[in-house]
Amino acid sequence: PGTHRGLLWPIVRQSQAFACVVDYRRPPDYSVSDAGEDALAAYLYILSLGVDPQRIVFMGDSAGGALCVSLLVAIRDGRCPGSPTPLPAAAVLLSPWVDVACDRES
């Protein structure tokens, strides 16, 4: 989480928003699905606090961008515990790593 402060804090300050930075489990020590579980748990926790999902924006870069996409798809498709889970207002993806098979040209 400390690696992106320089990027995140100016956005938070300028938008007068709050930020929740998820320290999710990462490969190779953990599976990719563990990261998804951590991201979902953080989102469900924020919703449990009564935060309106229309005031929530996911943001991620590289593998974190791919994590945002996979979480959005899981929520949309109703694959989350306690579904239906509302989608957030938006997502910001910075150079997301979405071709994880690496079988396409850049």
XYZ file of C-alpha atoms in Angstrom:
106
model
C 0.000 0.000 0.000
C 2.844 2.428 0.651
C 4.081 2.192 -2.931
C 1.247 4.240 -4.406
C 0.926 7.087 -1.922
C 2.510 9.573 -4.308
C -0.155 8.795 -6.889
C -3.123 8.312 -4.574
C -2.906 11.205 -2.116
C -3.060 14.057 -4.665
C -6.185 12.444 -6.153
C -7.748 12.018 -2.707
C -6.865 15.559 -1.682
C -8.120 17.125 -4.913
C -11.394 15.172 -4.903
C -11.907 15.588 -1.141
C -12.476 11.841 -0.896
C -11.499 9.095 1.480
C -9.260 6.224 0.440
C -9.151 2.596 1.450
C -5.927 0.984 0.270
C -6.176 -2.799 0.336
C -3.037 -4.714 1.253
C -4.161 -7.826 -0.597
C -2.308 -11.133 -0.656
C -0.096 -11.498 -3.719
C 1.436 -14.320 -5.719
C 3.722 -16.187 -5.506
C 3.097 -16.589 -1.775
C -0.671 -16.701 -2.297
C -3.033 -17.538 -5.136
C -4.665 -14.986 -7.409
C -8.047 -15.955 -5.931
C -6.753 -14.912 -2.471
C -6.208 -11.387 -3.812
C -9.768 -11.350 -5.128
C -11.115 -12.520 -1.772
C -9.210 -9.741 0.004
C -10.474 -7.066 -2.393
C -14.049 -8.321 -2.080
C -13.806 -8.449 1.719
C -12.626 -4.820 1.762
C -15.487 -3.724 -0.505
C -18.098 -5.603 1.539
C -16.679 -4.070 4.716
C -16.982 -0.555 3.291
C -20.569 -1.285 2.247
C -21.309 -2.637 5.748
C -20.321 0.781 7.127
C -23.226 2.258 5.205
C -21.192 3.905 2.460
C -23.320 4.454 -0.645
C -21.842 2.369 -3.490
C -22.469 5.331 -5.801
C -19.745 7.145 -3.836
C -17.189 4.338 -4.282
C -14.595 4.156 -7.054
C -12.217 1.237 -7.519
C -8.721 2.160 -8.688
C -5.821 -0.069 -9.631
C -2.788 -0.215 -11.851
C -1.174 -3.150 -13.602
C -2.157 -6.329 -11.720
C -4.264 -4.153 -9.390
C -6.189 -2.981 -12.453
C -6.822 -6.589 -13.416
C -7.986 -7.228 -9.851
C -10.472 -4.346 -10.185
C -11.835 -5.805 -13.425
C -12.196 -9.313 -12.001
C -13.950 -7.939 -8.904
C -16.340 -5.875 -11.030
C -17.193 -8.903 -13.173
C -17.745 -11.106 -10.094
C -20.074 -8.488 -8.581
C -21.923 -7.993 -11.867
C -22.374 -11.733 -12.371
C -23.631 -12.275 -8.806
C -20.708 -14.480 -7.747
C -20.195 -12.730 -4.409
C -21.373 -13.981 -1.032
C -24.599 -12.292 -0.070
C -25.402 -11.347 -3.676
C -26.805 -9.242 -5.069
C -23.941 -6.897 -4.265
C -24.224 -3.387 -5.708
C -21.602 -2.253 -8.179
C -19.470 0.778 -7.317
C -19.984 4.038 -9.193
C -16.860 3.678 -11.316
C -13.429 2.180 -11.735
C -10.149 3.809 -12.730
C -7.721 1.413 -14.399
C -4.142 2.535 -14.954
C -2.373 0.342 -17.483
C -4.279 -2.740 -16.293
C -2.771 -6.162 -16.906
C -5.862 -7.786 -18.372
C -4.279 -10.137 -20.923
C -2.921 -12.492 -18.270
C -2.345 -15.217 -20.873
C -0.030 -12.810 -22.769
C -1.190 -14.301 -26.053
C -2.027 -11.021 -27.834
C 0.116 -8.334 -29.383
C 0.442 -5.057 -27.484
